mmCIF file of C-alpha atoms in Angstrom:
data_model
loop_
_atom_site.group_PDB
_atom_site.id
_atom_site.type_symbol
_atom_site.label_atom_id
_atom_site.label_comp_id
_atom_site.label_asym_id
_atom_site.label_seq_id
_atom_site.Cartn_x
_atom_site.Cartn_y
_atom_site.Cartn_z
ATOM 1 C CA MET A 1 9.804 -62.342 162.358
ATOM 2 C CA ASN A 2 8.306 -58.832 162.943
ATOM 3 C CA ILE A 3 4.885 -57.449 163.255
ATOM 4 C CA GLU A 4 4.476 -56.271 159.648
ATOM 5 C CA PHE A 5 5.543 -59.583 158.376
ATOM 6 C CA LEU A 6 3.035 -61.322 160.616
ATOM 7 C CA ILE A 7 0.174 -59.057 159.572
ATOM 8 C CA LEU A 8 0.833 -59.588 156.046
ATOM 9 C CA LEU A 9 0.940 -63.400 156.416
ATOM 10 C CA LEU A 10 -2.408 -63.343 158.350
ATOM 11 C CA MET A 11 -4.020 -61.247 155.586
ATOM 12 C CA LEU A 12 -2.585 -63.686 153.054
ATOM 13 C CA GLY A 13 -4.089 -66.658 154.836
ATOM 14 C CA GLY A 14 -7.605 -65.018 154.903
ATOM 15 C CA PHE A 15 -7.475 -64.364 151.156
ATOM 16 C CA VAL A 16 -6.189 -67.857 150.470
ATOM 17 C CA GLY A 17 -9.067 -69.475 152.423
ATOM 18 C CA ILE A 18 -11.772 -67.629 150.405
ATOM 19 C CA MET A 19 -10.033 -68.482 147.064
ATOM 20 C CA ALA A 20 -9.581 -72.139 148.113
ATOM 21 C CA GLY A 21 -13.271 -72.587 148.814
ATOM 22 C CA LEU A 22 -14.369 -70.656 145.681
ATOM 23 C CA LEU A 23 -12.026 -72.145 143.076
ATOM 24 C CA GLY A 24 -10.971 -75.536 144.504
ATOM 25 C CA ILE A 25 -7.303 -74.480 144.803
ATOM 26 C CA GLY A 26 -5.316 -75.223 147.754
ATOM 27 C CA GLY A 27 -3.871 -71.753 147.778
ATOM 28 C CA GLY A 28 -0.400 -72.422 146.488
ATOM 29 C CA LEU A 29 -1.118 -70.223 143.379
ATOM 30 C CA ILE A 30 -1.321 -67.286 145.788
ATOM 31 C CA VAL A 31 1.081 -68.442 148.623
ATOM 32 C CA VAL A 32 4.061 -69.371 146.515
ATOM 33 C CA PRO A 33 4.438 -65.888 144.731
ATOM 34 C CA ALA A 34 3.548 -64.101 148.024
ATOM 35 C CA LEU A 35 6.156 -65.906 150.105
ATOM 36 C CA ILE A 36 8.839 -65.290 147.528
ATOM 37 C CA LEU A 37 8.176 -61.537 148.006
ATOM 38 C CA LEU A 38 7.774 -61.745 151.837
ATOM 39 C CA LEU A 39 10.452 -64.283 152.925
ATOM 40 C CA PRO A 40 13.328 -61.764 152.561
ATOM 41 C CA MET A 41 11.609 -59.808 155.283
ATOM 42 C CA ALA A 42 12.446 -62.609 157.653
ATOM 43 C CA GLY A 43 16.082 -62.754 156.450
ATOM 44 C CA ILE A 44 15.793 -66.005 154.575
ATOM 45 C CA ASP A 45 18.566 -66.914 152.095
ATOM 46 C CA PRO A 46 17.277 -66.133 148.536
ATOM 47 C CA GLN A 47 19.076 -69.328 147.304
ATOM 48 C CA ILE A 48 16.594 -71.487 149.176
ATOM 49 C CA SER A 49 13.613 -69.067 149.270
ATOM 50 C CA MET A 50 11.857 -70.805 146.314
ATOM 51 C CA GLN A 51 12.146 -74.234 147.997
ATOM 52 C CA ILE A 52 10.929 -72.873 151.278
ATOM 53 C CA ALA A 53 7.939 -71.125 149.535
ATOM 54 C CA LEU A 54 6.961 -74.405 147.740
ATOM 55 C CA ALA A 55 7.283 -76.479 150.904
ATOM 56 C CA THR A 56 5.492 -74.088 153.244
ATOM 57 C CA SER A 57 2.761 -73.603 150.631
ATOM 58 C CA LEU A 58 2.129 -77.450 150.462
ATOM 59 C CA ALA A 59 2.051 -77.642 154.202
ATOM 60 C CA SER A 60 -0.515 -74.783 154.298
ATOM 61 C CA ILE A 61 -2.626 -76.543 151.670
ATOM 62 C CA ILE A 62 -3.120 -79.528 153.922
ATOM 63 C CA VAL A 63 -5.141 -77.337 156.251
ATOM 64 C CA THR A 64 -6.734 -75.126 153.618
ATOM 65 C CA SER A 65 -7.770 -77.889 151.246
ATOM 66 C CA GLY A 66 -8.859 -80.056 154.148
ATOM 67 C CA SER A 67 -11.141 -77.288 155.464
ATOM 68 C CA SER A 68 -12.498 -76.583 151.879
ATOM 69 C CA ALA A 69 -13.070 -80.227 151.230
ATOM 70 C CA PHE A 70 -15.051 -80.620 154.402
ATOM 71 C CA ASN A 71 -17.209 -77.712 153.446
ATOM 72 C CA HIS A 72 -17.758 -78.992 149.969
ATOM 73 C CA PHE A 73 -18.530 -82.451 151.199
ATOM 74 C CA LYS A 74 -21.312 -81.053 153.402
ATOM 75 C CA LEU A 75 -22.737 -79.178 150.391
ATOM 76 C CA GLY A 76 -22.716 -82.418 148.245
ATOM 77 C CA ASN A 77 -19.958 -81.030 145.883
ATOM 78 C CA VAL A 78 -17.685 -84.120 146.030
ATOM 79 C CA ASP A 79 -17.703 -86.935 143.285
ATOM 80 C CA ILE A 80 -16.698 -90.202 144.918
ATOM 81 C CA PHE A 81 -15.471 -91.902 141.722
ATOM 82 C CA VAL A 82 -13.059 -88.966 140.935
ATOM 83 C CA VAL A 83 -11.695 -89.068 144.467
ATOM 84 C CA LYS A 84 -11.349 -92.824 144.540
ATOM 85 C CA TRP A 85 -9.272 -93.139 141.432
ATOM 86 C CA LEU A 86 -7.394 -89.845 141.276
ATOM 87 C CA MET A 87 -6.171 -90.203 144.990
ATOM 88 C CA PRO A 88 -3.529 -93.021 144.521
ATOM 89 C CA GLY A 89 -1.963 -91.224 141.484
ATOM 90 C CA VAL A 90 -1.811 -87.715 143.029
ATOM 91 C CA VAL A 91 -0.141 -89.053 146.170
ATOM 92 C CA ILE A 92 2.546 -90.862 144.204
ATOM 93 C CA GLY A 93 2.993 -87.857 141.901
ATOM 94 C CA GLY A 94 3.186 -85.404 144.762
ATOM 95 C CA PHE A 95 6.193 -87.173 146.376
ATOM 96 C CA LEU A 96 7.930 -87.487 142.962
ATOM 97 C CA GLY A 97 7.390 -83.832 142.228
ATOM 98 C CA ALA A 98 8.944 -82.694 145.565
ATOM 99 C CA ASN A 99 12.132 -84.694 144.638
ATOM 100 C CA VAL A 100 12.267 -83.281 141.080
ATOM 101 C CA ALA A 101 11.929 -79.824 142.514
ATOM 102 C CA ASP A 102 15.014 -80.255 144.635
ATOM 103 C CA TRP A 103 17.112 -81.127 141.574
ATOM 104 C CA ILE A 104 16.007 -78.079 139.473
ATOM 105 C CA PRO A 105 17.993 -74.828 139.940
ATOM 106 C CA SER A 106 15.949 -72.338 141.909
ATOM 107 C CA HIS A 107 15.854 -69.635 139.265
ATOM 108 C CA TYR A 108 14.117 -71.948 136.733
ATOM 109 C CA LEU A 109 11.241 -72.954 139.008
ATOM 110 C CA PRO A 110 9.262 -69.734 138.860
ATOM 111 C CA LYS A 111 9.413 -69.814 135.114
ATOM 112 C CA VAL A 112 8.174 -73.389 134.890
ATOM 113 C CA PHE A 113 5.390 -72.599 137.252
ATOM 114 C CA GLY A 114 4.256 -69.547 135.245
ATOM 115 C CA VAL A 115 4.242 -71.342 131.901
ATOM 116 C CA ILE A 116 2.080 -74.162 133.274
ATOM 117 C CA VAL A 117 -0.378 -71.797 134.931
ATOM 118 C CA LEU A 118 -0.675 -69.670 131.793
ATOM 119 C CA LEU A 119 -1.491 -72.674 129.652
ATOM 120 C CA LEU A 120 -4.180 -73.786 132.150
ATOM 121 C CA ALA A 121 -5.753 -70.240 132.109
ATOM 122 C CA ILE A 122 -5.984 -70.270 128.306
ATOM 123 C CA GLN A 123 -7.549 -73.716 128.288
ATOM 124 C CA MET A 124 -10.210 -72.666 130.836
ATOM 125 C CA LEU A 125 -11.176 -69.539 128.906
ATOM 126 C CA LEU A 126 -11.546 -71.577 125.722
ATOM 127 C CA SER A 127 -13.797 -74.054 127.427
ATOM 128 C CA ILE A 128 -16.304 -71.452 128.704
ATOM 129 C CA LYS A 129 -18.404 -71.241 125.536
ATOM 130 C CA GLY A 130 -18.640 -74.971 124.717
ATOM 131 C CA LYS A 131 -19.888 -77.762 126.897
ATOM 132 C CA SER A 132 -17.591 -80.840 126.747
ATOM 133 C CA GLU A 133 -19.103 -84.110 125.597
ATOM 134 C CA ARG A 134 -16.271 -86.206 126.890
ATOM 135 C CA VAL A 135 -16.717 -88.746 129.677
ATOM 136 C CA MET A 136 -14.300 -89.566 132.439
ATOM 137 C CA PRO A 137 -11.553 -92.060 131.377
ATOM 138 C CA GLY A 138 -11.445 -95.511 133.046
ATOM 139 C CA SER A 139 -10.001 -96.193 136.484
ATOM 140 C CA GLY A 140 -6.426 -96.914 135.321
ATOM 141 C CA ALA A 141 -6.247 -93.884 133.027
ATOM 142 C CA THR A 142 -7.666 -91.690 135.823
ATOM 143 C CA MET A 143 -5.026 -92.895 138.204
ATOM 144 C CA ALA A 144 -2.202 -92.317 135.688
ATOM 145 C CA ILE A 145 -3.477 -88.753 135.017
ATOM 146 C CA GLY A 146 -3.702 -88.190 138.714
ATOM 147 C CA THR A 147 0.054 -89.136 138.969
ATOM 148 C CA GLY A 148 0.893 -86.356 136.436
ATOM 149 C CA ILE A 149 -1.338 -83.895 138.266
ATOM 150 C CA GLY A 150 0.365 -84.691 141.561
ATOM 151 C CA MET A 151 3.845 -84.434 140.221
ATOM 152 C CA VAL A 152 3.345 -81.021 138.450
ATOM 153 C CA SER A 153 1.312 -79.726 141.399
ATOM 154 C CA SER A 154 4.095 -80.510 143.908
ATOM 155 C CA LEU A 155 6.757 -79.181 141.603
ATOM 156 C CA ALA A 156 4.827 -75.895 141.565
ATOM 157 C CA GLY A 157 3.818 -75.934 145.280
ATOM 158 C CA ILE A 158 0.150 -75.998 144.579
ATOM 159 C CA GLY A 159 -2.719 -78.233 145.543
ATOM 160 C CA GLY A 160 -3.580 -79.300 142.145
ATOM 161 C CA GLY A 161 -6.867 -77.456 141.629
ATOM 162 C CA SER A 162 -5.482 -75.472 138.689
ATOM 163 C CA LEU A 163 -4.825 -78.801 136.957
ATOM 164 C CA SER A 164 -7.596 -81.120 138.202
ATOM 165 C CA VAL A 165 -10.462 -78.630 137.909
ATOM 166 C CA PRO A 166 -10.008 -78.006 134.144
ATOM 167 C CA PHE A 167 -9.428 -81.748 133.641
ATOM 168 C CA LEU A 168 -12.614 -82.775 135.515
ATOM 169 C CA ASN A 169 -14.798 -80.109 134.032
ATOM 170 C CA ARG A 170 -13.552 -81.012 130.486
ATOM 171 C CA HIS A 171 -14.562 -84.521 131.037
ATOM 172 C CA GLY A 172 -18.205 -83.787 132.028
ATOM 173 C CA ILE A 173 -17.929 -83.201 135.828
ATOM 174 C CA GLU A 174 -20.087 -80.176 136.731
ATOM 175 C CA MET A 175 -17.923 -77.188 137.831
ATOM 176 C CA ARG A 176 -18.965 -77.172 141.455
ATOM 177 C CA ARG A 177 -18.340 -80.937 141.860
ATOM 178 C CA ALA A 178 -14.940 -80.544 140.121
ATOM 179 C CA VAL A 179 -14.039 -77.810 142.589
ATOM 180 C CA GLY A 180 -15.183 -79.899 145.547
ATOM 181 C CA SER A 181 -13.396 -83.134 144.398
ATOM 182 C CA SER A 182 -10.256 -81.127 143.566
ATOM 183 C CA SER A 183 -10.175 -79.807 147.267
ATOM 184 C CA VAL A 184 -10.183 -83.425 148.548
ATOM 185 C CA CYS A 185 -7.302 -84.452 146.186
ATOM 186 C CA GLY A 186 -5.361 -81.348 146.840
ATOM 187 C CA CYS A 187 -5.194 -82.200 150.518
ATOM 188 C CA PHE A 188 -3.370 -85.471 149.785
ATOM 189 C CA ILE A 189 -1.175 -84.012 146.993
ATOM 190 C CA ALA A 190 0.033 -81.494 149.675
ATOM 191 C CA MET A 191 0.707 -84.271 152.267
ATOM 192 C CA SER A 192 2.966 -86.339 149.908
ATOM 193 C CA GLY A 193 4.642 -83.252 148.433
ATOM 194 C CA MET A 194 5.328 -81.787 151.877
ATOM 195 C CA LEU A 195 6.942 -85.039 153.087
ATOM 196 C CA GLY A 196 9.320 -84.999 150.014
ATOM 197 C CA PHE A 197 10.363 -81.448 150.774
ATOM 198 C CA ILE A 198 10.918 -82.114 154.399
ATOM 199 C CA LEU A 199 13.188 -85.097 153.710
ATOM 200 C CA ASN A 200 15.210 -83.109 151.008
ATOM 201 C CA GLY A 201 15.417 -80.113 153.397
ATOM 202 C CA TYR A 202 17.294 -81.950 156.029
ATOM 203 C CA LYS A 203 20.260 -82.066 153.604
ATOM 204 C CA VAL A 204 20.563 -78.178 153.640
ATOM 205 C CA ASP A 205 22.590 -76.311 156.294
ATOM 206 C CA ALA A 206 21.360 -72.823 155.676
ATOM 207 C CA LEU A 207 17.743 -73.289 156.840
ATOM 208 C CA PRO A 208 16.117 -70.604 159.037
ATOM 209 C CA ASP A 209 15.269 -71.260 162.625
ATOM 210 C CA TYR A 210 11.880 -72.878 163.322
ATOM 211 C CA SER A 211 12.028 -74.996 160.120
ATOM 212 C CA ILE A 212 11.240 -78.618 159.547
ATOM 213 C CA GLY A 213 13.061 -79.457 156.405
ATOM 214 C CA TYR A 214 12.026 -76.727 153.999
ATOM 215 C CA VAL A 215 8.797 -76.013 155.860
ATOM 216 C CA TYR A 216 9.065 -72.585 157.592
ATOM 217 C CA LEU A 217 6.705 -72.916 160.649
ATOM 218 C CA PRO A 218 6.116 -69.253 161.598
ATOM 219 C CA ALA A 219 4.739 -68.561 158.076
ATOM 220 C CA LEU A 220 2.757 -71.833 158.069
ATOM 221 C CA ILE A 221 1.078 -71.153 161.450
ATOM 222 C CA ALA A 222 0.171 -67.633 160.427
ATOM 223 C CA ILE A 223 -1.255 -68.495 157.087
ATOM 224 C CA THR A 224 -3.359 -71.438 158.140
ATOM 225 C CA SER A 225 -4.680 -69.754 161.284
ATOM 226 C CA THR A 226 -6.794 -67.392 159.072
ATOM 227 C CA SER A 227 -7.232 -69.457 156.027
ATOM 228 C CA MET A 228 -9.085 -72.229 157.857
ATOM 229 C CA LEU A 229 -11.599 -69.772 159.066
ATOM 230 C CA THR A 230 -12.548 -68.254 155.607
ATOM 231 C CA THR A 231 -12.786 -71.323 153.278
ATOM 232 C CA ARG A 232 -16.476 -71.805 154.157
ATOM 233 C CA PHE A 233 -17.276 -68.432 152.684
ATOM 234 C CA GLY A 234 -15.584 -69.314 149.355
ATOM 235 C CA ALA A 235 -17.435 -72.707 149.336
ATOM 236 C CA LYS A 236 -20.790 -71.032 149.833
ATOM 237 C CA LEU A 237 -19.911 -68.580 146.963
ATOM 238 C CA ALA A 238 -19.012 -71.523 144.661
ATOM 239 C CA THR A 239 -22.379 -73.164 145.317
ATOM 240 C CA THR A 240 -24.442 -70.004 144.418
ATOM 241 C CA MET A 241 -22.318 -68.546 141.572
ATOM 242 C CA PRO A 242 -23.175 -69.381 137.932
ATOM 243 C CA THR A 243 -20.769 -71.933 136.453
ATOM 244 C CA ALA A 244 -19.668 -69.649 133.518
ATOM 245 C CA ARG A 245 -18.844 -66.849 135.857
ATOM 246 C CA LEU A 246 -16.889 -69.188 138.067
ATOM 247 C CA LYS A 247 -14.853 -70.324 135.074
ATOM 248 C CA LYS A 248 -14.065 -66.680 134.113
ATOM 249 C CA ILE A 249 -12.928 -65.806 137.641
ATOM 250 C CA PHE A 250 -10.825 -68.929 137.677
ATOM 251 C CA ALA A 251 -9.125 -68.166 134.343
ATOM 252 C CA ILE A 252 -8.475 -64.462 134.949
ATOM 253 C CA PHE A 253 -6.902 -65.448 138.291
ATOM 254 C CA LEU A 254 -4.666 -67.966 136.700
ATOM 255 C CA MET A 255 -3.450 -65.503 134.069
ATOM 256 C CA PHE A 256 -2.707 -62.876 136.730
ATOM 257 C CA VAL A 257 -0.617 -65.412 138.636
ATOM 258 C CA ALA A 258 1.265 -66.645 135.516
ATOM 259 C CA GLY A 259 2.170 -63.066 134.524
ATOM 260 C CA THR A 260 3.429 -62.337 138.039
ATOM 261 C CA MET A 261 5.707 -65.386 137.960
ATOM 262 C CA LEU A 262 6.976 -64.912 134.396
ATOM 263 C CA LEU A 263 7.696 -61.255 134.715
#
């Protein structure tokens, strides 16, 4: 740990907080690529840097999404039906995804992550012009979809907003409420995914100091110390910004992240 590394992590956390409140993401779409670049500055073994980035990202999402969800709840942007029936699925899927990520070779994980995010960005751009006539599926189907969202999200070290926001909006949930509900679910995805990475990390001998499983505590503390302060600004922007513009920002952001991970 050095001062340059610490300052970069604090700046990362501030940016993550704003984006979490604005887009309903937990921040993993930013934190994972950033940590892959920054962790070598702390002397962390490249062979386990992807797993550490994923686990630390999920741990930070607990704080970031929790803060974002609280602000959105106060603003009336949370759909109770969505949270009630997505929640059990995303928790189960989050834990499963962490175990699957531990089996996949590290060099494949960024490519999987990039492809998933690119497809989500394309879907979001295509949905801007038309208004969906679909309605939310029943409780059982919603729970099953939640399991898939939780598994893929944990596998990519994200809070699920990049998956759940397009899904909810496509099924008639207004964009601001989709963002707010996604923040609530993202917090629980991160909890279950982080637990899986902690348990799997204890099997590894080459972990850096100040780690709990694959969770790297210095990075976690630095990122969350600023992100929890800035989520309210993003939540206010999400409430006042036109829905079409919010979709465009979300899609462009996803394409940028996908390109970064694929290239």
